[in-house]
mmCIF file of C-alpha atoms in Angstrom:
data_model
loop_
_atom_site.group_PDB
_atom_site.id
_atom_site.type_symbol
_atom_site.label_atom_id
_atom_site.label_comp_id
_atom_site.label_asym_id
_atom_site.label_seq_id
_atom_site.Cartn_x
_atom_site.Cartn_y
_atom_site.Cartn_z
ATOM 1 C CA VAL A 1 0.237 0.700 -0.161
ATOM 2 C CA GLY A 2 2.557 2.714 0.410
ATOM 3 C CA SER A 3 3.747 2.830 -3.249
ATOM 4 C CA LEU A 4 0.616 2.766 -4.411
ATOM 5 C CA PRO A 5 -0.211 6.324 -5.636
ATOM 6 C CA LEU A 6 -2.489 8.956 -3.978
ATOM 7 C CA PRO A 7 -5.655 8.376 -6.500
ATOM 8 C CA ALA A 8 -4.948 4.464 -5.148
ATOM 9 C CA ARG A 9 -5.981 4.970 -2.040
ATOM 10 C CA ALA A 10 -8.298 4.600 0.173
ATOM 11 C CA ALA A 11 -9.516 7.269 2.476
ATOM 12 C CA VAL A 12 -7.863 7.264 5.896
ATOM 13 C CA ALA A 13 -8.771 7.032 8.939
ATOM 14 C CA MET A 14 -6.137 10.303 10.303
ATOM 15 C CA LYS A 15 -4.556 10.512 14.116
ATOM 16 C CA MET A 16 -4.108 14.344 14.400
ATOM 17 C CA MET A 17 -1.555 15.469 17.574
ATOM 18 C CA LEU A 18 -2.451 18.726 18.950
ATOM 19 C CA PRO A 19 0.008 19.673 21.200
ATOM 20 C CA ALA A 20 -1.474 22.584 23.290
ATOM 21 C CA ASN A 21 -4.779 23.057 24.810
ATOM 22 C CA PRO A 22 -7.882 23.375 23.339
ATOM 23 C CA GLY A 23 -9.087 26.765 21.792
ATOM 24 C CA GLY A 24 -5.792 28.393 20.167
ATOM 25 C CA GLY A 25 -3.901 28.576 17.253
ATOM 26 C CA TRP A 26 -2.411 25.156 17.056
ATOM 27 C CA ASP A 27 -5.984 23.702 18.365
ATOM 28 C CA THR A 28 -7.673 25.431 15.659
ATOM 29 C CA THR A 29 -5.248 24.745 12.947
ATOM 30 C CA GLY A 30 -5.554 21.067 13.194
ATOM 31 C CA ARG A 31 -8.731 20.728 13.740
ATOM 32 C CA ALA A 32 -9.270 23.244 10.734
ATOM 33 C CA LEU A 33 -6.888 20.674 8.508
ATOM 34 C CA GLY A 34 -8.224 17.759 9.447
ATOM 35 C CA LYS A 35 -12.013 18.991 8.528
ATOM 36 C CA ALA A 36 -10.065 19.135 4.894
ATOM 37 C CA LEU A 37 -8.986 16.101 5.081
ATOM 38 C CA GLN A 38 -11.481 14.924 5.400
ATOM 39 C CA ASP A 39 -14.048 17.557 2.419
ATOM 40 C CA ALA A 40 -11.366 16.323 -0.207
ATOM 41 C CA GLY A 41 -11.713 12.861 0.435
ATOM 42 C CA VAL A 42 -8.748 11.766 1.124
ATOM 43 C CA ALA A 43 -9.115 10.758 4.980
ATOM 44 C CA SER A 44 -12.525 8.923 6.914
ATOM 45 C CA SER A 45 -11.945 10.779 9.547
ATOM 46 C CA VAL A 46 -9.597 12.111 11.923
ATOM 47 C CA THR A 47 -9.145 11.523 15.445
ATOM 48 C CA TYR A 48 -7.166 14.620 17.713
ATOM 49 C CA GLU A 49 -5.425 14.131 21.535
ATOM 50 C CA ASN A 50 -4.717 17.442 22.061
ATOM 51 C CA LYS A 51 -1.365 16.880 24.712
ATOM 52 C CA GLY A 52 -0.306 20.989 25.962
ATOM 53 C CA GLY A 53 3.139 21.906 28.077
ATOM 54 C CA ALA A 54 6.311 23.232 27.487
ATOM 55 C CA ALA A 55 5.890 25.172 23.941
ATOM 56 C CA GLY A 56 4.541 22.111 22.358
ATOM 57 C CA ALA A 57 7.692 19.761 23.608
ATOM 58 C CA ILE A 58 5.606 17.315 25.618
ATOM 59 C CA GLY A 59 3.079 16.885 23.017
ATOM 60 C CA LEU A 60 6.127 16.719 20.384
ATOM 61 C CA ALA A 61 7.837 13.862 22.948
ATOM 62 C CA GLN A 62 4.419 11.911 22.739
ATOM 63 C CA PHE A 63 4.554 12.007 19.054
ATOM 64 C CA ILE A 64 7.718 11.073 18.935
ATOM 65 C CA ASN A 65 7.241 7.990 21.521
ATOM 66 C CA GLY A 66 4.042 6.528 19.920
ATOM 67 C CA SER A 67 3.321 7.350 16.263
ATOM 68 C CA LYS A 68 7.098 5.485 15.168
ATOM 69 C CA GLY A 69 6.309 4.167 11.651
ATOM 70 C CA ASP A 70 2.466 5.610 11.579
ATOM 71 C CA PRO A 71 2.761 6.572 8.145
ATOM 72 C CA HIS A 72 -1.664 7.988 9.275
ATOM 73 C CA ALA A 73 -0.312 10.173 11.580
ATOM 74 C CA LEU A 74 0.456 14.247 11.579
ATOM 75 C CA MET A 75 0.816 16.836 14.557
ATOM 76 C CA VAL A 76 0.674 20.597 14.176
ATOM 77 C CA MET A 77 3.350 22.764 15.040
ATOM 78 C CA GLY A 78 5.668 25.941 14.305
ATOM 79 C CA ALA A 79 8.050 28.758 15.170
ATOM 80 C CA VAL A 80 6.714 28.505 18.988
ATOM 81 C CA MET A 81 7.382 24.833 18.990
ATOM 82 C CA VAL A 82 10.853 25.906 17.685
ATOM 83 C CA GLY A 83 11.295 28.447 19.975
ATOM 84 C CA GLY A 84 10.601 26.318 22.445
ATOM 85 C CA ILE A 85 13.817 23.869 21.678
ATOM 86 C CA ILE A 86 15.340 26.279 21.271
ATOM 87 C CA THR A 87 15.207 28.310 25.386
ATOM 88 C CA GLY A 88 13.752 24.446 27.097
ATOM 89 C CA LYS A 89 16.337 22.217 25.162
ATOM 90 C CA PRO A 90 13.024 19.049 25.937
ATOM 91 C CA PRO A 91 15.168 15.821 25.196
ATOM 92 C CA VAL A 92 13.314 15.899 22.056
ATOM 93 C CA ASN A 93 13.332 17.697 18.714
ATOM 94 C CA LEU A 94 11.448 18.148 15.628
ATOM 95 C CA GLY A 95 14.103 16.210 13.759
ATOM 96 C CA GLN A 96 13.414 12.628 15.264
ATOM 97 C CA ALA A 97 9.744 13.844 13.018
ATOM 98 C CA THR A 98 9.464 14.044 9.636
ATOM 99 C CA PRO A 99 8.270 18.058 7.903
ATOM 100 C CA ILE A 100 5.700 18.221 5.438
ATOM 101 C CA ALA A 101 3.801 21.691 5.174
ATOM 102 C CA ARG A 102 4.144 24.391 6.393
ATOM 103 C CA LEU A 103 0.260 25.973 6.379
ATOM 104 C CA THR A 104 -0.075 30.103 7.400
ATOM 105 C CA SER A 105 1.484 32.730 8.850
ATOM 106 C CA GLU A 106 -0.081 35.382 10.309
ATOM 107 C CA TYR A 107 1.361 38.585 12.615
ATOM 108 C CA ASN A 108 1.384 38.779 16.052
ATOM 109 C CA VAL A 109 -1.057 41.876 17.865
ATOM 110 C CA PHE A 110 -0.816 43.237 20.907
ATOM 111 C CA VAL A 111 -3.945 44.046 23.136
ATOM 112 C CA LEU A 112 -5.438 45.331 26.400
ATOM 113 C CA PRO A 113 -7.625 43.998 28.478
ATOM 114 C CA ALA A 114 -11.254 46.597 28.080
ATOM 115 C CA ASN A 115 -11.222 48.025 31.396
ATOM 116 C CA SER A 116 -6.877 48.872 31.887
ATOM 117 C CA PRO A 117 -6.048 52.015 32.509
ATOM 118 C CA PHE A 118 -3.377 52.449 30.059
ATOM 119 C CA LYS A 119 -5.368 52.941 26.712
ATOM 120 C CA THR A 120 -2.298 53.185 24.171
ATOM 121 C CA MET A 121 1.504 52.008 23.806
ATOM 122 C CA ALA A 122 3.208 54.718 24.140
ATOM 123 C CA GLU A 123 1.271 54.360 28.159
ATOM 124 C CA VAL A 124 2.643 51.203 28.229
ATOM 125 C CA VAL A 125 6.044 51.195 27.660
ATOM 126 C CA ALA A 126 6.112 54.324 29.804
ATOM 127 C CA GLN A 127 5.818 52.064 32.124
ATOM 128 C CA LEU A 128 8.208 49.308 31.260
ATOM 129 C CA LYS A 129 10.911 52.241 31.012
ATOM 130 C CA LYS A 130 10.294 53.510 34.541
ATOM 131 C CA ASP A 131 9.251 49.505 36.986
ATOM 132 C CA PRO A 132 9.677 46.433 33.389
ATOM 133 C CA GLY A 133 8.024 44.166 36.649
ATOM 134 C CA SER A 134 5.790 45.728 36.728
ATOM 135 C CA VAL A 135 3.872 44.936 33.663
ATOM 136 C CA LYS A 136 2.930 41.722 32.799
ATOM 137 C CA TRP A 137 3.377 40.474 29.199
ATOM 138 C CA GLY A 138 0.695 37.685 28.420
ATOM 139 C CA GLY A 139 1.014 34.982 26.231
ATOM 140 C CA GLY A 140 2.030 31.963 24.654
ATOM 141 C CA SER A 141 4.902 29.520 25.843
ATOM 142 C CA ARG A 142 8.402 30.645 26.387
ATOM 143 C CA GLY A 143 10.256 31.248 23.282
ATOM 144 C CA ALA A 144 6.807 32.203 21.309
ATOM 145 C CA THR A 145 6.477 34.717 18.594
ATOM 146 C CA GLU A 146 4.077 37.321 21.400
ATOM 147 C CA HIS A 147 7.258 36.925 23.825
ATOM 148 C CA ILE A 148 9.858 37.829 21.661
ATOM 149 C CA ALA A 149 8.747 40.716 20.013
ATOM 150 C CA ALA A 150 8.055 41.874 24.015
ATOM 151 C CA ALA A 151 11.747 41.006 23.971
ATOM 152 C CA MET A 152 12.439 43.399 20.714
ATOM 153 C CA ILE A 153 9.868 46.000 22.196
ATOM 154 C CA ALA A 154 11.944 46.293 25.427
ATOM 155 C CA ARG A 155 15.286 45.927 23.546
ATOM 156 C CA GLU A 156 14.625 49.190 20.983
ATOM 157 C CA VAL A 157 12.772 51.860 24.154
ATOM 158 C CA GLY A 158 16.048 50.669 25.290
ATOM 159 C CA VAL A 159 15.240 48.010 28.255
ATOM 160 C CA ASP A 160 16.515 45.290 29.155
ATOM 161 C CA PRO A 161 15.097 42.958 27.677
ATOM 162 C CA ALA A 162 15.884 40.108 30.503
ATOM 163 C CA LYS A 163 13.867 41.904 33.095
ATOM 164 C CA ILE A 164 10.339 41.852 30.759
ATOM 165 C CA ASN A 165 7.561 39.881 33.416
ATOM 166 C CA TYR A 166 6.449 37.758 30.389
ATOM 167 C CA VAL A 167 4.537 35.032 32.204
ATOM 168 C CA ALA A 168 3.551 32.517 30.083
ATOM 169 C CA PHE A 169 0.490 29.926 29.795
ATOM 170 C CA ARG A 170 -0.269 26.925 27.488
ATOM 171 C CA GLY A 171 -2.380 27.236 25.090
ATOM 172 C CA GLY A 172 -3.866 30.384 23.497
ATOM 173 C CA GLY A 173 -7.199 29.797 25.516
ATOM 174 C CA GLU A 174 -5.550 30.089 28.534
ATOM 175 C CA ALA A 175 -3.987 33.311 27.311
ATOM 176 C CA THR A 176 -6.984 34.749 26.672
ATOM 177 C CA ALA A 177 -9.137 33.969 29.501
ATOM 178 C CA ALA A 178 -5.870 35.753 31.470
ATOM 179 C CA ILE A 179 -6.344 38.913 29.753
ATOM 180 C CA LEU A 180 -9.966 38.941 29.862
ATOM 181 C CA GLY A 181 -9.589 38.463 33.531
ATOM 182 C CA GLY A 182 -7.308 41.780 33.757
ATOM 183 C CA ASN A 183 -4.686 39.410 35.676
ATOM 184 C CA VAL A 184 -2.327 40.354 32.899
ATOM 185 C CA THR A 185 -1.008 44.308 32.091
ATOM 186 C CA ILE A 186 -0.897 42.625 28.042
ATOM 187 C CA GLY A 187 -1.551 40.090 25.508
ATOM 188 C CA GLY A 188 -0.024 38.814 22.547
ATOM 189 C CA SER A 189 -0.980 36.641 20.488
ATOM 190 C CA GLY A 190 -1.906 35.756 16.483
ATOM 191 C CA TYR A 191 -4.973 38.782 15.511
ATOM 192 C CA SER A 192 -7.217 35.287 14.863
ATOM 193 C CA GLU A 193 -7.277 34.128 18.053
ATOM 194 C CA PHE A 194 -7.949 37.639 19.804
ATOM 195 C CA ALA A 195 -10.649 39.039 17.028
ATOM 196 C CA GLU A 196 -14.202 37.900 18.479
ATOM 197 C CA TYR A 197 -12.913 40.206 21.786
ATOM 198 C CA ILE A 198 -11.362 42.487 19.384
ATOM 199 C CA ASN A 199 -14.125 43.072 17.865
ATOM 200 C CA ALA A 200 -17.045 42.844 21.221
ATOM 201 C CA GLY A 201 -16.160 45.455 22.241
ATOM 202 C CA LYS A 202 -13.407 43.404 25.640
ATOM 203 C CA MET A 203 -10.729 44.166 24.576
ATOM 204 C CA ARG A 204 -8.298 47.191 23.152
ATOM 205 C CA ALA A 205 -5.784 46.347 20.748
ATOM 206 C CA ILE A 206 -3.097 49.228 20.385
ATOM 207 C CA GLY A 207 -0.825 47.065 17.963
ATOM 208 C CA VAL A 208 0.430 45.137 15.351
ATOM 209 C CA THR A 209 4.122 43.113 14.638
ATOM 210 C CA SER A 210 3.309 44.157 10.720
ATOM 211 C CA PRO A 211 4.830 45.618 8.678
ATOM 212 C CA LYS A 212 1.899 47.614 7.070
ATOM 213 C CA ARG A 213 -2.035 47.382 9.865
ATOM 214 C CA LEU A 214 -3.982 45.088 9.265
ATOM 215 C CA LYS A 215 -7.045 45.597 6.904
ATOM 216 C CA ASP A 216 -9.171 44.129 9.887
ATOM 217 C CA LEU A 217 -7.645 46.629 12.276
ATOM 218 C CA PRO A 218 -7.379 49.313 9.778
ATOM 219 C CA ASN A 219 -7.201 51.998 12.853
ATOM 220 C CA VAL A 220 -5.030 49.975 14.437
ATOM 221 C CA PRO A 221 -0.717 51.510 14.398
ATOM 222 C CA THR A 222 1.429 48.898 13.691
ATOM 223 C CA LEU A 223 4.657 48.959 16.049
ATOM 224 C CA LYS A 224 6.738 50.874 13.464
ATOM 225 C CA GLU A 225 4.265 54.144 13.329
ATOM 226 C CA GLN A 226 4.789 54.217 17.317
ATOM 227 C CA GLY A 227 8.204 54.177 16.898
ATOM 228 C CA ILE A 228 9.216 51.507 18.059
ATOM 229 C CA ASN A 229 11.206 49.218 14.633
ATOM 230 C CA VAL A 230 9.615 45.855 15.412
ATOM 231 C CA ASP A 231 7.826 43.558 12.602
ATOM 232 C CA ILE A 232 7.281 39.769 13.346
ATOM 233 C CA GLY A 233 5.304 36.946 12.604
ATOM 234 C CA ASN A 234 4.308 33.615 13.953
ATOM 235 C CA TRP A 235 4.053 30.963 11.288
ATOM 236 C CA ARG A 236 2.540 26.743 11.314
ATOM 237 C CA GLY A 237 2.865 23.764 10.001
ATOM 238 C CA VAL A 238 2.602 20.216 9.937
ATOM 239 C CA TYR A 239 4.320 17.247 10.843
ATOM 240 C CA GLY A 240 4.784 13.331 9.803
ATOM 241 C CA ALA A 241 5.894 10.863 12.352
ATOM 242 C CA PRO A 242 9.131 9.347 12.279
ATOM 243 C CA GLY A 243 10.215 6.770 10.403
ATOM 244 C CA ILE A 244 7.971 7.053 7.735
ATOM 245 C CA ASN A 245 9.718 6.810 3.952
ATOM 246 C CA ALA A 246 9.980 8.394 1.590
ATOM 247 C CA GLU A 247 6.557 7.813 -0.620
ATOM 248 C CA GLN A 248 4.686 7.159 2.622
ATOM 249 C CA ARG A 249 5.884 11.562 3.346
ATOM 250 C CA LYS A 250 5.225 12.253 -0.782
ATOM 251 C CA ALA A 251 1.325 10.779 -0.342
ATOM 252 C CA LEU A 252 1.155 13.205 2.947
ATOM 253 C CA ILE A 253 2.265 15.586 1.173
ATOM 254 C CA ALA A 254 -0.355 14.859 -2.087
ATOM 255 C CA MET A 255 -2.745 14.535 0.945
ATOM 256 C CA VAL A 256 -1.984 18.501 2.075
ATOM 257 C CA ASP A 257 -1.951 19.838 -0.835
ATOM 258 C CA LYS A 258 -6.087 18.650 -1.910
ATOM 259 C CA ALA A 259 -6.609 19.860 1.755
ATOM 260 C CA VAL A 260 -5.426 23.553 1.180
ATOM 261 C CA LYS A 261 -7.787 22.962 -2.431
ATOM 262 C CA SER A 262 -10.906 22.157 -0.899
ATOM 263 C CA LYS A 263 -13.807 24.493 -0.097
ATOM 264 C CA ALA A 264 -13.702 23.091 3.295
ATOM 265 C CA TRP A 265 -10.348 24.426 3.621
ATOM 266 C CA ALA A 266 -11.414 28.107 1.969
ATOM 267 C CA GLU A 267 -14.244 28.175 4.192
ATOM 268 C CA ASP A 268 -12.665 27.189 7.591
ATOM 269 C CA MET A 269 -9.231 28.506 7.233
ATOM 270 C CA ILE A 270 -9.457 32.655 8.977
ATOM 271 C CA PHE A 271 -6.402 33.951 7.272
ATOM 272 C CA LYS A 272 -8.451 35.328 4.458
ATOM 273 C CA GLN A 273 -10.585 37.003 7.125
ATOM 274 C CA HIS A 274 -7.897 37.351 9.938
ATOM 275 C CA GLY A 275 -4.716 38.659 7.890
ATOM 276 C CA LEU A 276 -2.316 35.528 7.553
ATOM 277 C CA PHE A 277 -0.551 35.616 4.635
ATOM 278 C CA SER A 278 0.310 32.753 2.182
ATOM 279 C CA GLU A 279 3.637 31.289 2.283
ATOM 280 C CA ALA A 280 4.189 30.075 -1.028
ATOM 281 C CA THR A 281 3.909 34.609 -1.814
ATOM 282 C CA HIS A 282 5.721 35.738 1.305
ATOM 283 C CA LEU A 283 8.970 34.006 1.079
ATOM 284 C CA LEU A 284 11.244 33.654 -0.957
ATOM 285 C CA ALA A 285 12.192 30.477 -2.880
ATOM 286 C CA GLU A 286 15.337 31.075 -4.429
ATOM 287 C CA ASP A 287 18.537 30.190 -2.407
ATOM 288 C CA ARG A 288 16.807 29.778 0.618
ATOM 289 C CA ARG A 289 18.874 26.332 2.474
ATOM 290 C CA VAL A 290 18.269 25.558 5.386
ATOM 291 C CA ILE A 291 21.030 22.934 6.841
ATOM 292 C CA GLY A 292 19.384 20.172 9.917
ATOM 293 C CA GLY A 293 18.027 23.622 11.154
ATOM 294 C CA LEU A 294 20.925 24.958 12.854
ATOM 295 C CA ARG A 295 22.264 27.339 10.264
ATOM 296 C CA VAL A 296 21.006 29.091 7.987
ATOM 297 C CA ASP A 297 21.661 31.413 4.715
ATOM 298 C CA TRP A 298 19.143 33.352 5.886
ATOM 299 C CA HIS A 299 17.719 35.862 2.905
ATOM 300 C CA GLU A 300 15.698 39.087 5.142
ATOM 301 C CA VAL A 301 12.413 39.891 2.547
ATOM 302 C CA GLN A 302 12.354 43.796 2.748
ATOM 303 C CA ASP A 303 15.558 44.554 1.253
ATOM 304 C CA LYS A 304 16.952 41.056 0.089
ATOM 305 C CA ARG A 305 20.054 40.688 1.698
ATOM 306 C CA ALA A 306 21.661 37.636 2.699
ATOM 307 C CA THR A 307 22.717 37.015 6.759
ATOM 308 C CA SER A 308 24.645 34.086 7.305
ATOM 309 C CA ILE A 309 23.725 33.743 10.857
ATOM 310 C CA THR A 310 24.691 30.573 13.512
ATOM 311 C CA ARG A 311 22.449 29.561 16.203
ATOM 312 C CA GLY A 312 23.366 30.892 19.402
ATOM 313 C CA LYS A 313 23.198 29.937 22.957
ATOM 314 C CA THR A 314 20.029 31.655 24.588
ATOM 315 C CA ASP A 315 19.589 31.869 27.645
ATOM 316 C CA LYS A 316 16.050 29.385 28.330
ATOM 317 C CA GLU A 317 14.035 32.019 31.344
ATOM 318 C CA THR A 318 15.431 35.351 29.791
ATOM 319 C CA LEU A 319 16.419 35.498 26.383
ATOM 320 C CA GLY A 320 19.857 37.720 27.357
ATOM 321 C CA SER A 321 22.517 36.430 25.742
ATOM 322 C CA GLY A 322 22.172 35.573 22.142
ATOM 323 C CA PHE A 323 19.173 37.152 21.349
ATOM 324 C CA LEU A 324 19.232 38.587 18.308
ATOM 325 C CA ARG A 325 20.985 35.440 16.497
ATOM 326 C CA TYR A 326 17.891 32.976 18.308
ATOM 327 C CA GLU A 327 14.942 36.134 17.093
ATOM 328 C CA GLN A 328 16.547 35.391 13.273
ATOM 329 C CA ASP A 329 16.589 32.468 13.963
ATOM 330 C CA LEU A 330 13.828 31.150 15.298
ATOM 331 C CA GLN A 331 11.522 33.415 12.843
ATOM 332 C CA ASN A 332 13.325 32.110 9.447
ATOM 333 C CA PHE A 333 13.749 28.510 10.649
ATOM 334 C CA ALA A 334 12.289 25.941 7.721
ATOM 335 C CA GLY A 335 13.301 22.351 8.873
ATOM 336 C CA ARG A 336 14.786 19.807 6.357
ATOM 337 C CA GLY A 337 13.001 19.160 3.076
ATOM 338 C CA THR A 338 9.969 21.040 4.595
ATOM 339 C CA TYR A 339 6.929 21.562 1.802
ATOM 340 C CA TYR A 340 5.314 25.113 2.352
ATOM 341 C CA VAL A 341 1.404 25.013 1.195
ATOM 342 C CA GLY A 342 -0.895 28.298 0.275
ATOM 343 C CA LEU A 343 -3.863 28.439 -1.073
ATOM 344 C CA GLY A 344 -3.831 25.385 -3.789
ATOM 345 C CA HIS A 345 0.107 25.556 -4.092
ATOM 346 C CA VAL A 346 2.154 23.852 -2.723
ATOM 347 C CA GLU A 347 6.337 24.880 -3.969
ATOM 348 C CA ARG A 348 9.235 22.485 -2.867
ATOM 349 C CA PHE A 349 12.730 24.809 -1.423
ATOM 350 C CA ALA A 350 15.321 22.628 -1.985
ATOM 351 C CA ASP A 351 16.379 19.411 0.990
ATOM 352 C CA TYR A 352 19.368 19.092 2.015
#
């Protein structure tokens, strides 16, 4: 069966590891992909398992140990997991699983609870300068893009990034509850996770990490517009099990390709409404090389300037030593032979 072309395969029962608690971006992305796999006729059913904690490392460990050689197992992951592995140094890593596709990217938005005494990012920054520890930043696990963005903001306004008070939550649902309850000063995540609360007036958006304003938040300035030189995005993807062969990996890529061309994906994936962008049109395809995920010839999209970077030692709690190298490595990490999937489009970067 492993060598049969996709058209000759019957729809199969798939398993999806969601290495975060319900309600966050990985959870919603994984369930949308599962629905699309069924809509495309390549999966007869999809069962989901949520296993949050440690920036996805707990779920990753269970996936690696429990799914070896399983051609019908998938795991959602993203930039947060890459950051968590770099900072937390767990006993497992993504090199033990099989990269399949990078699905979506999304910029972050920073929000305040509706009853916050602060009204703008400038007011938050003023308090940060006065007493860094008094500003509680809420978001995903340590190493998440909102964690990096908070440290970048501190650096840009002259505050030691090691002094920020970042409160990490195991999933987007927990972070959202903390923001709504006023248990943190400011929260950050992808716009899609906060959209309903911003629209309902339960959160106040005060800045986005995109280079230009998001079309769904036309009145919310970018950080750069506010004099803070920060531009960073989050991304999400999917991996297959360890130990699958080349034909099985090829079949999973073909399944995902069919899924992203399905009506269910077009309807359910929020990037059509909330500022997510297609990887295939955003990233440079030519001369992008990733060798084992450790050293990257990084092509900076804005001005096409190539910079060679190597992952440096980073303090796992404070994002202090090696912060800049970590920031670049995380934002541009691809993984060996990863396929990048856009709307109805698959583009493969070179394998090494």
